[in-house]
Short mmCIF file of C-alpha atoms in Angstrom, two decimals:
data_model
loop_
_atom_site.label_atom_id
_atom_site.label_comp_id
_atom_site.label_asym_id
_atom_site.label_seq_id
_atom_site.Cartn_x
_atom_site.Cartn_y
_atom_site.Cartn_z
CA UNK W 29 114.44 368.91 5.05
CA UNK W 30 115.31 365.32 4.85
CA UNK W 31 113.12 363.39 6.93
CA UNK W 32 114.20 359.30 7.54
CA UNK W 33 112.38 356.16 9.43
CA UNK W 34 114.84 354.35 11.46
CA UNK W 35 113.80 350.87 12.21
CA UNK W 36 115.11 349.18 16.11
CA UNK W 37 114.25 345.78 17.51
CA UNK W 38 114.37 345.70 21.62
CA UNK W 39 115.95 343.05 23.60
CA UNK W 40 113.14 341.05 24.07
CA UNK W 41 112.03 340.94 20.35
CA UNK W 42 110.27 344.14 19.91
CA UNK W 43 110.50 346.18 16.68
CA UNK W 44 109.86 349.60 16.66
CA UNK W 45 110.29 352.98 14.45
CA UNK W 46 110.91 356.48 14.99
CA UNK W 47 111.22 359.54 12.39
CA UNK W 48 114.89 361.74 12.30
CA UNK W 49 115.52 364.99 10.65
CA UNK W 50 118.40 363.04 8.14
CA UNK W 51 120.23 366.67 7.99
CA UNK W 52 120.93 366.96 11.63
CA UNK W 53 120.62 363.07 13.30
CA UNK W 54 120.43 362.89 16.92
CA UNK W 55 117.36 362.56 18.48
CA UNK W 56 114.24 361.23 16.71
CA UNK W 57 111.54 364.18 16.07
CA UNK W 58 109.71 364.66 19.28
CA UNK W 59 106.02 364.88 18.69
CA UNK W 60 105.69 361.92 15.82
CA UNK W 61 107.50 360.09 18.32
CA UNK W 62 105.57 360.75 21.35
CA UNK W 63 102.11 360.37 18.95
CA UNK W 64 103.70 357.03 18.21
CA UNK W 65 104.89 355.89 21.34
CA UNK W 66 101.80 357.04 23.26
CA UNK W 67 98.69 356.88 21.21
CA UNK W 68 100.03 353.60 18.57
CA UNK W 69 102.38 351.86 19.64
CA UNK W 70 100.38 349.35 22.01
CA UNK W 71 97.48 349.11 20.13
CA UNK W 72 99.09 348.22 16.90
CA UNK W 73 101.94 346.03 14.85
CA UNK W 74 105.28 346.79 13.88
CA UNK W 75 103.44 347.28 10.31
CA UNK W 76 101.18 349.87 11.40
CA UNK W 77 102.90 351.39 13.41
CA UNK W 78 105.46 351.92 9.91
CA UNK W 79 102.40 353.40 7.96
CA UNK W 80 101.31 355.72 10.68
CA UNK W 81 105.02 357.21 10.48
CA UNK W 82 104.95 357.76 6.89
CA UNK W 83 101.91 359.66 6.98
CA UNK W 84 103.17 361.33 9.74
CA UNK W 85 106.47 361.87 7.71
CA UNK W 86 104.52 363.44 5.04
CA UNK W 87 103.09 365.70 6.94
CA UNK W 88 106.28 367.13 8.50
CA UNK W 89 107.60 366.87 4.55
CA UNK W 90 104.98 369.18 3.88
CA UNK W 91 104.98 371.53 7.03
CA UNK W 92 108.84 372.06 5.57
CA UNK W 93 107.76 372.91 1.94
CA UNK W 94 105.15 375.25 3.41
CA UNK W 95 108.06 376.94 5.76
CA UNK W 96 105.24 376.52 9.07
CA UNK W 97 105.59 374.81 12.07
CA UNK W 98 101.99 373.50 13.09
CA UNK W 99 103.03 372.55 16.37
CA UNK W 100 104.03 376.48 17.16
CA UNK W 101 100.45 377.77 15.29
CA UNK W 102 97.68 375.53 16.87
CA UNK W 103 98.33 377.56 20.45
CA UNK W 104 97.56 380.36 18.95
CA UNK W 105 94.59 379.14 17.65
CA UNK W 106 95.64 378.94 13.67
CA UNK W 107 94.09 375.72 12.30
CA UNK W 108 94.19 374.59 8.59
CA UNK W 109 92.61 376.31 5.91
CA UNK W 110 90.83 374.78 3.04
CA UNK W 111 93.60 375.75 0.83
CA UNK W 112 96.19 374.16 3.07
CA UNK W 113 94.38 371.18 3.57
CA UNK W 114 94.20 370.70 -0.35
CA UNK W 115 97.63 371.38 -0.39
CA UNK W 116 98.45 368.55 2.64
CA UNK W 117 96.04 366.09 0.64
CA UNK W 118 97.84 366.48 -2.97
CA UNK W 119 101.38 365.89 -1.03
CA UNK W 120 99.96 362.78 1.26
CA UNK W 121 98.78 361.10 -1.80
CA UNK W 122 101.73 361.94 -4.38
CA UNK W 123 103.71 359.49 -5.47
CA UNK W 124 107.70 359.24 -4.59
CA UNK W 125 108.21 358.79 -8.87
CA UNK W 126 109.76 362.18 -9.07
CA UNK W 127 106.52 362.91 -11.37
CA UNK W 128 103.79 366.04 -9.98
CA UNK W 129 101.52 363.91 -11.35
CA UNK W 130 102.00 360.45 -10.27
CA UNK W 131 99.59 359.20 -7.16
CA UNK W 132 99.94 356.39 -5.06
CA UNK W 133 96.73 353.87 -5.43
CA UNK W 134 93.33 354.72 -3.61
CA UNK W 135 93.93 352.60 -0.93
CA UNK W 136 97.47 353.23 0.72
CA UNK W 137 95.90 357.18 -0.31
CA UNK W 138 92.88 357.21 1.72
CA UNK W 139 95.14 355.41 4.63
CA UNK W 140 97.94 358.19 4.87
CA UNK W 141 94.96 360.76 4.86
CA UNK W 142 92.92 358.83 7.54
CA UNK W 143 96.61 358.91 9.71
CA UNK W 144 97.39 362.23 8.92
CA UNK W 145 94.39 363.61 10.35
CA UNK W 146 94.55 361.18 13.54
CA UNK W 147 97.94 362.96 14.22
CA UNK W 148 97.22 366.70 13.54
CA UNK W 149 94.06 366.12 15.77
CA UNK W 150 96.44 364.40 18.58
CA UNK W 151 98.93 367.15 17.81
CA UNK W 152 96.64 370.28 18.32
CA UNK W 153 95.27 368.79 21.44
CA UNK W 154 98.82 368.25 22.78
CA UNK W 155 99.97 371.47 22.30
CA UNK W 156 96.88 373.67 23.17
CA UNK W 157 96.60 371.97 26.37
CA UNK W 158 93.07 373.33 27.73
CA UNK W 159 90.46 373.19 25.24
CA UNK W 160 86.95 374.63 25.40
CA UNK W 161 83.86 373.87 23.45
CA UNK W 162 84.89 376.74 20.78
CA UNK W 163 88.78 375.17 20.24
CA UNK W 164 87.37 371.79 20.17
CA UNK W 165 85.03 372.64 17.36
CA UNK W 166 87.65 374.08 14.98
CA UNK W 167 89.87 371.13 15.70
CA UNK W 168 86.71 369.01 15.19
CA UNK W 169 86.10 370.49 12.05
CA UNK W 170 89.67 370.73 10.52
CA UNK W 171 89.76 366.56 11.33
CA UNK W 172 86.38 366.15 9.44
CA UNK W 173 88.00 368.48 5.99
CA UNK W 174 90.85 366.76 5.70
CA UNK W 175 88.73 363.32 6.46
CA UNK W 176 86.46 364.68 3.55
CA UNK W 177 89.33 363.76 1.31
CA UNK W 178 88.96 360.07 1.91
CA UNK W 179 85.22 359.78 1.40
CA UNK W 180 85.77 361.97 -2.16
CA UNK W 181 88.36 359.72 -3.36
CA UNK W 182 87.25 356.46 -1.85
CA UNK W 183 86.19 354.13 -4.76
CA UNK W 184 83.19 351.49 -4.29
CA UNK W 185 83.14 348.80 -2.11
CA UNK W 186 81.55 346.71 -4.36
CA UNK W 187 83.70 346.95 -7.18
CA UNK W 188 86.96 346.03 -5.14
CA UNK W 189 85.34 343.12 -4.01
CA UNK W 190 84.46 342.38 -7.31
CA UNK W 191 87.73 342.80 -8.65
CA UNK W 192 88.80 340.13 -5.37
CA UNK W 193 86.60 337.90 -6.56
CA UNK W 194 87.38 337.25 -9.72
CA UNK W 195 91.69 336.43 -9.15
CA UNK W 196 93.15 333.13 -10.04
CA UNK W 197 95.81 332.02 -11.79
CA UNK W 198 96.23 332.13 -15.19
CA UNK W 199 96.01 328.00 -16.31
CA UNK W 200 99.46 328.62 -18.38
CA UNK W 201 100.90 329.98 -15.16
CA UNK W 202 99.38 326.97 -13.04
CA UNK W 203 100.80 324.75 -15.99
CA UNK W 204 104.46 326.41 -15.24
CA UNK W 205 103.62 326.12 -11.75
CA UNK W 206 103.29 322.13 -11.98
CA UNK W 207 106.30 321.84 -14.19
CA UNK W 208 108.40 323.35 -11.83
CA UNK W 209 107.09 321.04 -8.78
CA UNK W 210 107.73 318.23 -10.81
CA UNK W 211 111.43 319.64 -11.91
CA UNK W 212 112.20 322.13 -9.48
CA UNK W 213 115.97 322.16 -10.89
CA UNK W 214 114.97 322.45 -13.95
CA UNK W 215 117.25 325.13 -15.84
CA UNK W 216 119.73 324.78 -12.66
CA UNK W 217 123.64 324.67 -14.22
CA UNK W 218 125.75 325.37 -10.94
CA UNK W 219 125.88 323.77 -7.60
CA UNK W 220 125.62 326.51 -5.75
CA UNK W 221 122.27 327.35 -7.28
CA UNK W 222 120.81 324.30 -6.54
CA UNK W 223 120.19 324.83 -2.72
CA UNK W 224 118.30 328.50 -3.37
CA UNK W 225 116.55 326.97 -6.53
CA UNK W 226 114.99 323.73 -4.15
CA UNK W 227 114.23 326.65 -1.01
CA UNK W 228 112.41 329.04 -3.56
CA UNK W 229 110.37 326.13 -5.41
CA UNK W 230 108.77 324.84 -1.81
CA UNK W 231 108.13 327.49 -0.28
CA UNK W 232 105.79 328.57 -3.63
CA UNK W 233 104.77 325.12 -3.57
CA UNK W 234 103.82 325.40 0.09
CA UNK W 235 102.02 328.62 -0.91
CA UNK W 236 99.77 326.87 -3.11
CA UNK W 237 99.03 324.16 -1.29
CA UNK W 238 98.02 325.95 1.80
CA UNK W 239 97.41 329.43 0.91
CA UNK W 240 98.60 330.89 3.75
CA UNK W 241 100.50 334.62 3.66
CA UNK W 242 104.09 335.06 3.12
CA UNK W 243 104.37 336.76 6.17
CA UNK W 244 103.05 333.00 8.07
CA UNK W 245 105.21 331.39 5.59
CA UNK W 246 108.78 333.02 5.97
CA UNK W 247 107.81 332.92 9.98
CA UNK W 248 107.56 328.92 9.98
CA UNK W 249 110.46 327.02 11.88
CA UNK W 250 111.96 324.04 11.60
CA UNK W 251 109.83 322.76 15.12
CA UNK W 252 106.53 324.05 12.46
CA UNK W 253 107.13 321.05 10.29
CA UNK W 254 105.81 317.74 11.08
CA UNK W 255 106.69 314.97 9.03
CA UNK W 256 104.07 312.22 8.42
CA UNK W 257 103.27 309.41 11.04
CA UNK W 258 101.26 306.82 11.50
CA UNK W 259 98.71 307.42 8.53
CA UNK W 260 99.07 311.39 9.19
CA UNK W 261 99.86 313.86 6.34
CA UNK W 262 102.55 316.11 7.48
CA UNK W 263 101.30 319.38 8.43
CA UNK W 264 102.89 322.76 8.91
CA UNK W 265 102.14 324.93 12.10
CA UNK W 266 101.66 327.91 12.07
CA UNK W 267 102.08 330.15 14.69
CA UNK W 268 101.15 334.13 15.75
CA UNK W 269 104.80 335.49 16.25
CA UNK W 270 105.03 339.49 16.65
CA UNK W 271 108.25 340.67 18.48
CA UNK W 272 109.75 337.13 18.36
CA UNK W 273 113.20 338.28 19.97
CA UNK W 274 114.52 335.10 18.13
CA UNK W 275 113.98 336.78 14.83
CA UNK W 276 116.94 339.21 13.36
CA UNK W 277 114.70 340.99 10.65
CA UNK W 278 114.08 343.97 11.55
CA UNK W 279 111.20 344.34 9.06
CA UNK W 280 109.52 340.81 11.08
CA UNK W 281 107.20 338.73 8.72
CA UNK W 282 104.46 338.34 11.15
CA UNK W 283 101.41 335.98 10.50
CA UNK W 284 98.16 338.29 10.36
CA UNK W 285 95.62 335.43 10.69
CA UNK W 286 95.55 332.98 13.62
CA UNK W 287 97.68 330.27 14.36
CA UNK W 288 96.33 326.88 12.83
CA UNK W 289 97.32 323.48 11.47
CA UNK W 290 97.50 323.09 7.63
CA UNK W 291 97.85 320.13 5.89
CA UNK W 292 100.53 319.54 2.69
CA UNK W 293 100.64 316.70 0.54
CA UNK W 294 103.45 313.87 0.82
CA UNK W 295 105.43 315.16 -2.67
CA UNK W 296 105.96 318.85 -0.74
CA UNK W 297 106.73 316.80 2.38
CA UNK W 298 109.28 315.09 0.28
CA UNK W 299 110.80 317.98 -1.01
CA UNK W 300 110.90 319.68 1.81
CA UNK W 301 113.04 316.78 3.87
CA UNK W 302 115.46 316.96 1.07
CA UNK W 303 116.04 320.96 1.23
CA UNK W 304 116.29 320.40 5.12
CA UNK W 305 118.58 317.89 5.30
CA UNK W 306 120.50 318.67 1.99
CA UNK W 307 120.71 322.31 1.29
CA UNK W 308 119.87 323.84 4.34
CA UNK W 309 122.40 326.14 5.76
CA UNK W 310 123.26 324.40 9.63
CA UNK W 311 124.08 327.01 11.65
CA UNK W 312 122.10 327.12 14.70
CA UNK W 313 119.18 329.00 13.08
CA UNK W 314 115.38 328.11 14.04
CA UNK W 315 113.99 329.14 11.22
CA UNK W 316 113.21 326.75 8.03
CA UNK W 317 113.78 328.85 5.14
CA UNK W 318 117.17 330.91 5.16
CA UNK W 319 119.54 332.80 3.17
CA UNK W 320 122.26 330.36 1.13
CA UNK W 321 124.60 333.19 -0.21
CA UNK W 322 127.70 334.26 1.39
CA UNK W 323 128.60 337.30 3.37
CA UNK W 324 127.37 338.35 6.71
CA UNK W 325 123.19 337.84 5.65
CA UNK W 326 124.38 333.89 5.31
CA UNK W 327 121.92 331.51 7.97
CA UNK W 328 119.50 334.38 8.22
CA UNK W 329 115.89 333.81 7.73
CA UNK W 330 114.89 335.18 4.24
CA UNK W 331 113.13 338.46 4.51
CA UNK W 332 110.39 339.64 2.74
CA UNK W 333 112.18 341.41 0.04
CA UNK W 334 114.63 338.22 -0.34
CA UNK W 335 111.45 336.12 -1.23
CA UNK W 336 110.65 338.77 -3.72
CA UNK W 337 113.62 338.55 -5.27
CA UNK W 338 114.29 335.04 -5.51
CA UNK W 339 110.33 335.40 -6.78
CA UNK W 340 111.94 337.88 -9.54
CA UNK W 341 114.46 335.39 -11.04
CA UNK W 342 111.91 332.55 -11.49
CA UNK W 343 110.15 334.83 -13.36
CA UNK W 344 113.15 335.96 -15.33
CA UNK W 345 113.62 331.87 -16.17
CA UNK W 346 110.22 330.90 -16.37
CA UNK W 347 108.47 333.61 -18.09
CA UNK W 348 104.72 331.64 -17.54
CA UNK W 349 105.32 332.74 -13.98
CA UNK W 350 105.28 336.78 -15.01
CA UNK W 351 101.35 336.91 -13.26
CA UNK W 352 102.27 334.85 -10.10
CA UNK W 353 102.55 337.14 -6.74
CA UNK W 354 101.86 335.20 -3.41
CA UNK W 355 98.63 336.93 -2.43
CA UNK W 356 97.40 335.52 -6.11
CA UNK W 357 98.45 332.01 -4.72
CA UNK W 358 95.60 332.67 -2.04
CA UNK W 359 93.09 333.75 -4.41
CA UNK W 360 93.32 330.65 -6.43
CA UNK W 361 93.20 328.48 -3.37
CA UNK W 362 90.02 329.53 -2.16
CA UNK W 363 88.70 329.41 -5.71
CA UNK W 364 89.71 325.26 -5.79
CA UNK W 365 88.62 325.52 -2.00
CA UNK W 366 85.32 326.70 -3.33
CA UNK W 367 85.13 324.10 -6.32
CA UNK W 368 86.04 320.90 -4.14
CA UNK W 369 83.28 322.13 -1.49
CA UNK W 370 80.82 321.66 -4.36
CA UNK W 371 81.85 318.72 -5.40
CA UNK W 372 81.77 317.34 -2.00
CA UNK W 373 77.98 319.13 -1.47
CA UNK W 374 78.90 320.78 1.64
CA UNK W 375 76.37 322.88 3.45
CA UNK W 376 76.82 327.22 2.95
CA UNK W 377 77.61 327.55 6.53
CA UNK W 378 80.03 324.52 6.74
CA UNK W 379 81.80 325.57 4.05
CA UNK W 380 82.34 328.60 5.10
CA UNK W 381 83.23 327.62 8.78
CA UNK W 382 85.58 324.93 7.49
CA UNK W 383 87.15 327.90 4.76
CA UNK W 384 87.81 330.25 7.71
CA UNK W 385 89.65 327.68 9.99
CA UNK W 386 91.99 326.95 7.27
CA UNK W 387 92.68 330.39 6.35
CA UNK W 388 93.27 331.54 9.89
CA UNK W 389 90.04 333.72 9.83
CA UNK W 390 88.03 334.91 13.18
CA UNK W 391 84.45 332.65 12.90
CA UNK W 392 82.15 335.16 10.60
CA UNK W 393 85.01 336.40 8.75
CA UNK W 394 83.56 338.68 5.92
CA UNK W 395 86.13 337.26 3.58
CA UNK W 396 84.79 333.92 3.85
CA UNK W 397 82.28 335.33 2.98
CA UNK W 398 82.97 336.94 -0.01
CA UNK W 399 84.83 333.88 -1.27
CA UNK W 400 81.63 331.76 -0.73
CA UNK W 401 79.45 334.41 -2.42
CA UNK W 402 82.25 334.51 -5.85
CA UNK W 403 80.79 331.11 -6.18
CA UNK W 404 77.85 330.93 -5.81
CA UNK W 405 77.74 334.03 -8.23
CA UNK W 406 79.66 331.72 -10.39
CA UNK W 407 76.85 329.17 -10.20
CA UNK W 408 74.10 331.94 -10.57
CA UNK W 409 76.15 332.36 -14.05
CA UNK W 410 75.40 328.72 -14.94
CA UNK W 411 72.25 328.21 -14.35
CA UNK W 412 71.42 331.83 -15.73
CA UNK W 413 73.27 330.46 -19.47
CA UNK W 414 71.23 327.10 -19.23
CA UNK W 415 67.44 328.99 -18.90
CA UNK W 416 69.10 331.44 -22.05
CA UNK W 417 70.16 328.49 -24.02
CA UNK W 418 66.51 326.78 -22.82
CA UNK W 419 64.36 329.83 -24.12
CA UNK W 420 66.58 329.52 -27.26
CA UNK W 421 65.65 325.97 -27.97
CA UNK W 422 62.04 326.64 -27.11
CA UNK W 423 61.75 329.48 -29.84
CA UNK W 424 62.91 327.01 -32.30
CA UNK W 425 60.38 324.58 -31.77
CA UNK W 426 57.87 324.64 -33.94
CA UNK W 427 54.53 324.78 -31.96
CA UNK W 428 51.40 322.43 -33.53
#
C-alpha cells in the first residue's frame, strides 16, 4: 500500500494532518487519525503533530509488508513478538534512499521509535476495550521492547553537546558573509534578480545579527519592523504565531522560542527600508519577506523550502558560503555573544540571564547553559596552555 500525509489549514488559521491509503483516497485512515486528533493534536504543534504521523505511517507501511492488521490481533490478545518488533524497528529507522542499508540519523530514529510505541500502546488499549492487570502487562511490556530500541541506539549526551559546542562559522565563510553585506548585488546581471538577490541577503544578514530561527524569521511582518527613532536602534519583533489564519503556508514557520525584542544595526536597517520600499512585491500581504517570481506563489510569504533554495543559489555563486545553514548562524552568535560578555566582564548568571532573553529561552534554559559552559571550557583551554608553556620555561631554567 501507498500510504500519503495530507496537509489542511482551518478557517481560523489552524493547520492540521491526516494519513490516506493513496490507492483508494477517501477518507483519512481511521485510527492514526483518531490517535492524532484525540491524544496529539491539542497538546502539540503543527510540527509534531507531522512527525507523530510519519511514525505512525511507518508503522501502517510495515503492518502492510507484514500482510497483519494489528488493530484486528490485539483483541485477541496477539501482541508483538521480539522478532516483529526487530522487524518494526529496522523499517522505522530505514532510510527513504531506496538503499536496505541506509538509516536515518540517531535522532529523528530514536523519535519515530519513541512515537511508534506511544501509538501501538494507544492502539491496543483502544481496541481491547476492558483491560485487566494480565492484558495491561503484555501491553506494558511490548511498549518497554520496542522502547528498548531507543536506549540501545541512543548515542551520549555528552558528546552531542560537545559536538553543539564547538559550531561556528568557518572565518572564510564569515569573510564571504561580510562581502556580500557590503555588496549584496554583487554578481547580479538582470533586473529581475535584483529584488530576490536584496530579500535573500537581509534576511541572512538579519540571521546573523540576531540569531534568531528561520522559522521566527520568515514569520516577521512588516508591523515587526521598527525603524529607528529618537536615538533607538531599530528592532525587529518577534512574535509566537501558531495557526495564524493570516498565513497561506500550509507548512507555517512558527517561532519555537518566545516572543522578544531584538536589536539590528542601522546598515541592516538600511537595507532593509530599501527592499521594502523598492523591491517588495505590494500586494496587500502582511508579511515582510515574500515571493518575487511570477505565477500564482507571487506576494506569498517565502516558505521554508523557498529560503532553502534561494540559500542554494548563493551557495552556487558564492562558493565560501558551501558551510553556511541558518541554525549555524545561531551557533556563531552565541559564540560572539559569549566573547563580548567577556570582554565586557559580565557576571556567570547575568550572562546567562541576558543570553536567554535574547534568544527567546524560558529563564534556566539548559542551552544557555551549555553555551556559557563552551566558554568557559574555552577559557579552561587557555589557562590550561599558559601553566604547560609555564612548566616548560621553568625546566629550562637553570637552577643555582
Amino acid at each position: 500500500m501507498n500510504y500519503k500525509v495530507k496537509h489542511f489549514v482551518t478557517y481560523d488559521g489552524e493547520r492540521f494532518s491526516q494519513l490516506y491509503d493513496a490507492e483508494e483516497g477517501g477518507f483519512p485512515l481511521y485510527y492514526p487519525t483518531s490517535y492524532i486528533a484525540r491524544s496529539v493534536r491539542s497538546r502539540a504543534t503543527h510540527k509534531t503533530q507531522q512527525v507523530h504521523l510519519e511514525a505512525v505511517k511507518r508503522v501502517c507501511e510495515w503492518e502492510a509488508q507484514q500482510n497483519i492488521r494489528l488493530a484486528l490481533r490485539f483483541p485477541s490478545r496477539q501482541f508483538l513478538q521480539q522478532f516483529e518488533i526487530d522487524s518494526l524497528v529496522k523499517h522505522l529507522v530505514s532510510s527513504r534512499s531506496g538503499r536496505d542499508w541506509d538509516v536515518i540519523c540517531r535522532d529523528k530514529a530514536n523519535t519515530y521509535i519513541a512515537y511508534a510505541a506511544r501509538y501501538l500502546r494507544w492502539l491496543a488499549c483502544e481496541v481491547i476495550g476492558e483491560i485487566g492487570a494480565d492484558v495491561k502487562a503484555a501491553i506494558d511490556e511490548q511498549h518497554h521492547s520496542l522502547i528498548s530500541a531507543v536506549a540501545r541506539k541512543s548515542g551520549s549526551s555528552s558528546a552531542s553537546k560537545q559536538r553543539i559546542s564547538v559550531m561556528q562559522l568557518p572565518n572564510e565563510t564569515t569573510q564571504a558573509l561580510f562581502e556580500l553585506f557590503k555588496n549584496p548585488l554583487n554578481g547580479v546581471k538582470k533586473e529581475g534578480d535584483q529584488g530576490p538577490r536584496m530579500r535573500n541577503v537581509v534576511m541572512l544578514r538579519i540571521l546573523y545579527e540576531t540569531g534568531m530561527r528561520r522559522g521566527e524569521l520568515l514569520s516577521l511582518k512588516l508591523a515587526n519592523f521598527v525603524e529607528a527613532i529618537a536615538g533607538e536602534s531599530a528592532r525587529l519583533r518577534i512574535e509566537r504565531n501558531h495557526h495564524d489564519k493570516l498565513d497561506s503556508r500550509v507548512h507555517q514557520p512558527v517561532a519555537k522560542t518566545l516572543g522578544r525584542i531584538v536589536n539590528i544595526s542601522a546598515e541592516t536597517e538600511q537595507q532593509l527600508i530599501r527592499y521594502r520600499d523598492k523591491w517588495r512585491p505590494s500586494d496587500g500581504s502582511d508579511f515582510l519577506f515574500l515571493n518575487h517570481r511570477g505565477g500564482r506563489f507571487q506576494s506569498n510569504p517565502v516558505t521554508e523550502t523557498g529560503f532553502n533554495s534561494a540559500l542554494d543559489k548563493l551557495k552556487e555563486a558564492f562558493p565560501a558560503l558551501e558551510p553556511l545553514h541558518p541554525h549555524l548562524l545561531r551557533h556563531d552568535w552565541n559564540y560572539r555573544f559569549s566573547k563580548l560578555a567577556d570582554k565586557e566582564g559580565l557576571e556567570f548568571e547575568t550572562e546567562r540571564t541576558m543570553r536567554e532573553m535574547l534568544m527567546g529561552w524560558k529563564p534556566n534554559s539548559n542551552m544557555s547553559l551549555l553555551y556559557n559552559q563552551r566558554h568557559i571550557q574555552e577559557r579552561v583551554n587557555d589557562i590550561g596552555r599558559e601553566l604547560a608553556s609555564d612548566t616548560m620555561h621553568r625546566g629550562q631554567k637553570k637552577w643555582p
